[in-house]
Amino acid sequence: MESSWKQSRTRGVGVFIELRRRLQSGLLIVGKEVAASPADVVVKGGDSSLIIQTPKGEMIASLPPGVVFEQGSCVPTPAGESRGEELHFRLRISVQCSRDREALDSVMQMLQAKETYCFYCQNCLTRLVEDRSFQRVLPLPNGNWNALVDDWCCHPDPFANKKLLPRQEDCLTGDTFILLARDGSCDQTLVQELSPAGSADSQDPKKPCRRLASISCRSCSAVLGEAVAPETLRLYITQVIVEPAVGDRKASINRSEFLERTVAVRLLELSNSLSTFHFTVQTPDGKTFLLLWLLNSDSITASLPENSSGSPELQHQSCQTARALKVLHISCSAADTQQRDIISSWEDKAIGHPVVLLPEVCEELQRVMDDSNNTLPASMRCMRSYKVAYLRL
């Protein structure tokens, strides 16, 4: 479901809603610039909607199918240290279906053997690979499988210095990328160049940086992935759009929204398949960029921020709710002392499934999460030493 609210780094929250499907409850936060006291806020259910009435106006949040507000269930609750700026309310919902009907599959789940697909550059929509049919679509082993070989192999590592590469009509899927064989048509749409040699990894001075053969779009120069072998491409799912060769093309969406949804859907799939809630976002050379802790995946959120003058005027505004992952995160490049202790603990205990993204995409993802964090009510922006963000599905 698409969200219609605007994100901003400078605006405070006017009204914020988080509903939880599994708990069948919700949290409503209203800024005191919108309503001075709980008596000024009236919440009621409408036709597939939640209506919040305040002295500044009325907000109507459309609810997903099967989610209904229980009339009369909204009650004030203590706002803690934020009581001078925010009003907090708890409410109840009933959920008539356990999950959305909308499909949330990633590219990995969509790809099927003996079907024909086209690959597009997400940045400029240039067709990169045309009418490619795969005889086999196979998942690669878990991201850190090579590090575990010694634990279950009683003889020398048979996979040492060997890469798992696709055959001509194969498609191999990793956690965040697709491996496929390069053909003659790729020379017309892709550019390959060796990345400049860098200094040693700042997190591990003994670990030299590897020079990777990057793959870029010939039309717009956007980096799409790497050449892991002379005839093998690694394309990241954050950089390409994969669609069936037959049928109508899906409408394009902006870069930030595409990245947010692509990462959110993939994190949800990995969490469900691996039974893990901790992820480390890494660059291809193994440098950890972000720590992510997935708190829950059943949130439904909506918000209306203050306007640019800082004076919220709701009038009769409507907004669409959105499914979202609630994520705690720490940036490894801008950590304070307490956060560095958490980072060291994650590293020492090998906490966090690796999620590999291109360096510039790691920075984009951090901006997306920072934007989300900055639009939350002040009382919800931090949890212990972690920042809070919602990634929309």
mmCIF file with all atom_site columns, C-alpha atoms in Angstrom, residues 99-201:
data_model
loop_
_atom_site.group_PDB
_atom_site.id
_atom_site.type_symbol
_atom_site.label_atom_id
_atom_site.label_alt_id
_atom_site.label_comp_id
_atom_site.label_asym_id
_atom_site.label_entity_id
_atom_site.label_seq_id
_atom_site.pdbx_PDB_ins_code
_atom_site.Cartn_x
_atom_site.Cartn_y
_atom_site.Cartn_z
_atom_site.occupancy
_atom_site.B_iso_or_equiv
_atom_site.pdbx_formal_charge
_atom_site.auth_seq_id
_atom_site.auth_comp_id
_atom_site.auth_asym_id
_atom_site.auth_atom_id
_atom_site.pdbx_PDB_model_num
ATOM 1   C CA . ARG A 1 99  ? -2.338 -10.939 6.388   1.00 0.00 ? 99  ARG A CA 1
ATOM 2   C CA . ASP A 1 100 ? -2.591 -8.554  3.473   1.00 0.00 ? 100 ASP A CA 1
ATOM 3   C CA . ARG A 1 101 ? -3.758 -9.929  0.169   1.00 0.00 ? 101 ARG A CA 1
ATOM 4   C CA . GLU A 1 102 ? -1.112 -7.854  -1.572  1.00 0.00 ? 102 GLU A CA 1
ATOM 5   C CA . ALA A 1 103 ? 1.924  -9.901  -2.647  1.00 0.00 ? 103 ALA A CA 1
ATOM 6   C CA . LEU A 1 104 ? 5.202  -8.788  -1.094  1.00 0.00 ? 104 LEU A CA 1
ATOM 7   C CA . ASP A 1 105 ? 7.578  -11.181 -2.836  1.00 0.00 ? 105 ASP A CA 1
ATOM 8   C CA . SER A 1 106 ? 11.071 -10.045 -3.732  1.00 0.00 ? 106 SER A CA 1
ATOM 9   C CA . VAL A 1 107 ? 12.791 -10.671 -7.054  1.00 0.00 ? 107 VAL A CA 1
ATOM 10  C CA . MET A 1 108 ? 14.192 -13.912 -5.621  1.00 0.00 ? 108 MET A CA 1
ATOM 11  C CA . GLN A 1 109 ? 10.706 -15.246 -4.985  1.00 0.00 ? 109 GLN A CA 1
ATOM 12  C CA . MET A 1 110 ? 9.404  -14.090 -8.369  1.00 0.00 ? 110 MET A CA 1
ATOM 13  C CA . LEU A 1 111 ? 12.058 -15.732 -10.574 1.00 0.00 ? 111 LEU A CA 1
ATOM 14  C CA . GLN A 1 112 ? 11.007 -19.129 -11.897 1.00 0.00 ? 112 GLN A CA 1
ATOM 15  C CA . ALA A 1 113 ? 12.718 -21.645 -14.181 1.00 0.00 ? 113 ALA A CA 1
ATOM 16  C CA . LYS A 1 114 ? 11.637 -21.794 -17.834 1.00 0.00 ? 114 LYS A CA 1
ATOM 17  C CA . GLU A 1 115 ? 10.073 -18.328 -17.684 1.00 0.00 ? 115 GLU A CA 1
ATOM 18  C CA . THR A 1 116 ? 11.355 -15.367 -19.679 1.00 0.00 ? 116 THR A CA 1
ATOM 19  C CA . TYR A 1 117 ? 12.437 -12.125 -18.001 1.00 0.00 ? 117 TYR A CA 1
ATOM 20  C CA . CYS A 1 118 ? 13.813 -8.715  -18.862 1.00 0.00 ? 118 CYS A CA 1
ATOM 21  C CA . PHE A 1 119 ? 16.244 -6.807  -16.643 1.00 0.00 ? 119 PHE A CA 1
ATOM 22  C CA . TYR A 1 120 ? 16.033 -2.993  -16.478 1.00 0.00 ? 120 TYR A CA 1
ATOM 23  C CA . CYS A 1 121 ? 18.232 -0.347  -14.913 1.00 0.00 ? 121 CYS A CA 1
ATOM 24  C CA . GLN A 1 122 ? 16.247 1.034   -11.995 1.00 0.00 ? 122 GLN A CA 1
ATOM 25  C CA . ASN A 1 123 ? 17.732 4.485   -12.427 1.00 0.00 ? 123 ASN A CA 1
ATOM 26  C CA . CYS A 1 124 ? 16.955 5.143   -16.112 1.00 0.00 ? 124 CYS A CA 1
ATOM 27  C CA . LEU A 1 125 ? 14.756 2.119   -17.043 1.00 0.00 ? 125 LEU A CA 1
ATOM 28  C CA . THR A 1 126 ? 17.079 1.091   -19.881 1.00 0.00 ? 126 THR A CA 1
ATOM 29  C CA . ARG A 1 127 ? 16.587 -2.560  -20.818 1.00 0.00 ? 127 ARG A CA 1
ATOM 30  C CA . LEU A 1 128 ? 19.844 -4.254  -19.808 1.00 0.00 ? 128 LEU A CA 1
ATOM 31  C CA . VAL A 1 129 ? 19.149 -7.937  -20.468 1.00 0.00 ? 129 VAL A CA 1
ATOM 32  C CA . GLU A 1 130 ? 16.388 -8.843  -22.873 1.00 0.00 ? 130 GLU A CA 1
ATOM 33  C CA . ASP A 1 131 ? 14.212 -11.971 -22.986 1.00 0.00 ? 131 ASP A CA 1
ATOM 34  C CA . ARG A 1 132 ? 16.423 -14.152 -20.785 1.00 0.00 ? 132 ARG A CA 1
ATOM 35  C CA . SER A 1 133 ? 15.014 -17.600 -20.006 1.00 0.00 ? 133 SER A CA 1
ATOM 36  C CA . PHE A 1 134 ? 16.570 -19.757 -17.290 1.00 0.00 ? 134 PHE A CA 1
ATOM 37  C CA . GLN A 1 135 ? 16.545 -23.542 -17.213 1.00 0.00 ? 135 GLN A CA 1
ATOM 38  C CA . ARG A 1 136 ? 17.434 -23.455 -13.524 1.00 0.00 ? 136 ARG A CA 1
ATOM 39  C CA . VAL A 1 137 ? 16.886 -20.866 -10.798 1.00 0.00 ? 137 VAL A CA 1
ATOM 40  C CA . LEU A 1 138 ? 18.857 -21.935 -7.739  1.00 0.00 ? 138 LEU A CA 1
ATOM 41  C CA . PRO A 1 139 ? 19.494 -20.264 -4.380  1.00 0.00 ? 139 PRO A CA 1
ATOM 42  C CA . LEU A 1 140 ? 23.087 -19.840 -3.297  1.00 0.00 ? 140 LEU A CA 1
ATOM 43  C CA . PRO A 1 141 ? 24.105 -21.116 0.152   1.00 0.00 ? 141 PRO A CA 1
ATOM 44  C CA . ASN A 1 142 ? 23.672 -18.900 3.178   1.00 0.00 ? 142 ASN A CA 1
ATOM 45  C CA . GLY A 1 143 ? 25.703 -15.693 3.038   1.00 0.00 ? 143 GLY A CA 1
ATOM 46  C CA . ASN A 1 144 ? 28.391 -16.885 5.474   1.00 0.00 ? 144 ASN A CA 1
ATOM 47  C CA . TRP A 1 145 ? 28.431 -20.553 4.414   1.00 0.00 ? 145 TRP A CA 1
ATOM 48  C CA . ASN A 1 146 ? 32.135 -20.533 3.551   1.00 0.00 ? 146 ASN A CA 1
ATOM 49  C CA . ALA A 1 147 ? 33.060 -19.519 7.103   1.00 0.00 ? 147 ALA A CA 1
ATOM 50  C CA . LEU A 1 148 ? 31.225 -22.561 8.459   1.00 0.00 ? 148 LEU A CA 1
ATOM 51  C CA . VAL A 1 149 ? 32.883 -25.195 6.269   1.00 0.00 ? 149 VAL A CA 1
ATOM 52  C CA . ASP A 1 150 ? 35.495 -26.092 8.895   1.00 0.00 ? 150 ASP A CA 1
ATOM 53  C CA . ASP A 1 151 ? 32.726 -26.835 11.401  1.00 0.00 ? 151 ASP A CA 1
ATOM 54  C CA . TRP A 1 152 ? 31.109 -29.575 9.350   1.00 0.00 ? 152 TRP A CA 1
ATOM 55  C CA . CYS A 1 153 ? 33.809 -30.737 6.929   1.00 0.00 ? 153 CYS A CA 1
ATOM 56  C CA . CYS A 1 154 ? 36.261 -33.349 8.287   1.00 0.00 ? 154 CYS A CA 1
ATOM 57  C CA . HIS A 1 155 ? 38.812 -32.873 5.478   1.00 0.00 ? 155 HIS A CA 1
ATOM 58  C CA . PRO A 1 156 ? 40.426 -29.788 3.904   1.00 0.00 ? 156 PRO A CA 1
ATOM 59  C CA . ASP A 1 157 ? 37.960 -27.271 2.549   1.00 0.00 ? 157 ASP A CA 1
ATOM 60  C CA . PRO A 1 158 ? 37.009 -28.529 -0.930  1.00 0.00 ? 158 PRO A CA 1
ATOM 61  C CA . PHE A 1 159 ? 35.592 -25.113 -1.795  1.00 0.00 ? 159 PHE A CA 1
ATOM 62  C CA . ALA A 1 160 ? 38.703 -23.102 -0.984  1.00 0.00 ? 160 ALA A CA 1
ATOM 63  C CA . ASN A 1 161 ? 39.434 -20.481 -3.643  1.00 0.00 ? 161 ASN A CA 1
ATOM 64  C CA . LYS A 1 162 ? 36.475 -21.677 -5.700  1.00 0.00 ? 162 LYS A CA 1
ATOM 65  C CA . LYS A 1 163 ? 33.449 -19.653 -6.726  1.00 0.00 ? 163 LYS A CA 1
ATOM 66  C CA . LEU A 1 164 ? 29.932 -20.899 -7.282  1.00 0.00 ? 164 LEU A CA 1
ATOM 67  C CA . LEU A 1 165 ? 29.161 -19.657 -10.775 1.00 0.00 ? 165 LEU A CA 1
ATOM 68  C CA . PRO A 1 166 ? 26.089 -20.089 -12.981 1.00 0.00 ? 166 PRO A CA 1
ATOM 69  C CA . ARG A 1 167 ? 26.088 -21.983 -16.258 1.00 0.00 ? 167 ARG A CA 1
ATOM 70  C CA . GLN A 1 168 ? 24.855 -20.283 -19.399 1.00 0.00 ? 168 GLN A CA 1
ATOM 71  C CA . GLU A 1 169 ? 21.153 -20.875 -18.706 1.00 0.00 ? 169 GLU A CA 1
ATOM 72  C CA . ASP A 1 170 ? 21.324 -20.691 -14.904 1.00 0.00 ? 170 ASP A CA 1
ATOM 73  C CA . CYS A 1 171 ? 20.256 -17.985 -12.491 1.00 0.00 ? 171 CYS A CA 1
ATOM 74  C CA . LEU A 1 172 ? 21.742 -18.131 -8.992  1.00 0.00 ? 172 LEU A CA 1
ATOM 75  C CA . THR A 1 173 ? 20.147 -16.006 -6.284  1.00 0.00 ? 173 THR A CA 1
ATOM 76  C CA . GLY A 1 174 ? 21.937 -14.662 -3.222  1.00 0.00 ? 174 GLY A CA 1
ATOM 77  C CA . ASP A 1 175 ? 20.562 -12.676 -0.330  1.00 0.00 ? 175 ASP A CA 1
ATOM 78  C CA . THR A 1 176 ? 20.720 -9.354  -2.180  1.00 0.00 ? 176 THR A CA 1
ATOM 79  C CA . PHE A 1 177 ? 21.961 -10.153 -5.677  1.00 0.00 ? 177 PHE A CA 1
ATOM 80  C CA . ILE A 1 178 ? 21.489 -12.317 -8.752  1.00 0.00 ? 178 ILE A CA 1
ATOM 81  C CA . LEU A 1 179 ? 24.255 -14.186 -10.594 1.00 0.00 ? 179 LEU A CA 1
ATOM 82  C CA . LEU A 1 180 ? 23.765 -14.794 -14.286 1.00 0.00 ? 180 LEU A CA 1
ATOM 83  C CA . ALA A 1 181 ? 25.949 -15.551 -17.287 1.00 0.00 ? 181 ALA A CA 1
ATOM 84  C CA . ARG A 1 182 ? 26.950 -12.678 -19.510 1.00 0.00 ? 182 ARG A CA 1
ATOM 85  C CA . ASP A 1 183 ? 25.966 -12.825 -23.175 1.00 0.00 ? 183 ASP A CA 1
ATOM 86  C CA . GLY A 1 184 ? 26.808 -10.767 -26.259 1.00 0.00 ? 184 GLY A CA 1
ATOM 87  C CA . SER A 1 185 ? 23.921 -8.350  -25.808 1.00 0.00 ? 185 SER A CA 1
ATOM 88  C CA . CYS A 1 186 ? 25.359 -7.148  -22.485 1.00 0.00 ? 186 CYS A CA 1
ATOM 89  C CA . ASP A 1 187 ? 28.186 -5.383  -24.337 1.00 0.00 ? 187 ASP A CA 1
ATOM 90  C CA . GLN A 1 188 ? 25.598 -2.967  -25.762 1.00 0.00 ? 188 GLN A CA 1
ATOM 91  C CA . THR A 1 189 ? 24.050 -2.027  -22.432 1.00 0.00 ? 189 THR A CA 1
ATOM 92  C CA . LEU A 1 190 ? 26.696 -2.539  -19.743 1.00 0.00 ? 190 LEU A CA 1
ATOM 93  C CA . VAL A 1 191 ? 30.118 -1.065  -19.006 1.00 0.00 ? 191 VAL A CA 1
ATOM 94  C CA . GLN A 1 192 ? 32.778 -2.873  -16.980 1.00 0.00 ? 192 GLN A CA 1
ATOM 95  C CA . GLU A 1 193 ? 35.631 -1.109  -15.231 1.00 0.00 ? 193 GLU A CA 1
ATOM 96  C CA . LEU A 1 194 ? 38.016 -1.905  -12.423 1.00 0.00 ? 194 LEU A CA 1
ATOM 97  C CA . SER A 1 195 ? 37.284 0.032   -9.258  1.00 0.00 ? 195 SER A CA 1
ATOM 98  C CA . PRO A 1 196 ? 40.160 2.203   -7.958  1.00 0.00 ? 196 PRO A CA 1
ATOM 99  C CA . ALA A 1 197 ? 42.415 0.655   -5.363  1.00 0.00 ? 197 ALA A CA 1
ATOM 100 C CA . GLY A 1 198 ? 41.516 1.806   -1.876  1.00 0.00 ? 198 GLY A CA 1
ATOM 101 C CA . SER A 1 199 ? 43.248 1.909   1.454   1.00 0.00 ? 199 SER A CA 1
ATOM 102 C CA . ALA A 1 200 ? 42.953 -0.775  4.053   1.00 0.00 ? 200 ALA A CA 1
ATOM 103 C CA . ASP A 1 201 ? 39.626 -1.324  5.725   1.00 0.00 ? 201 ASP A CA 1
#
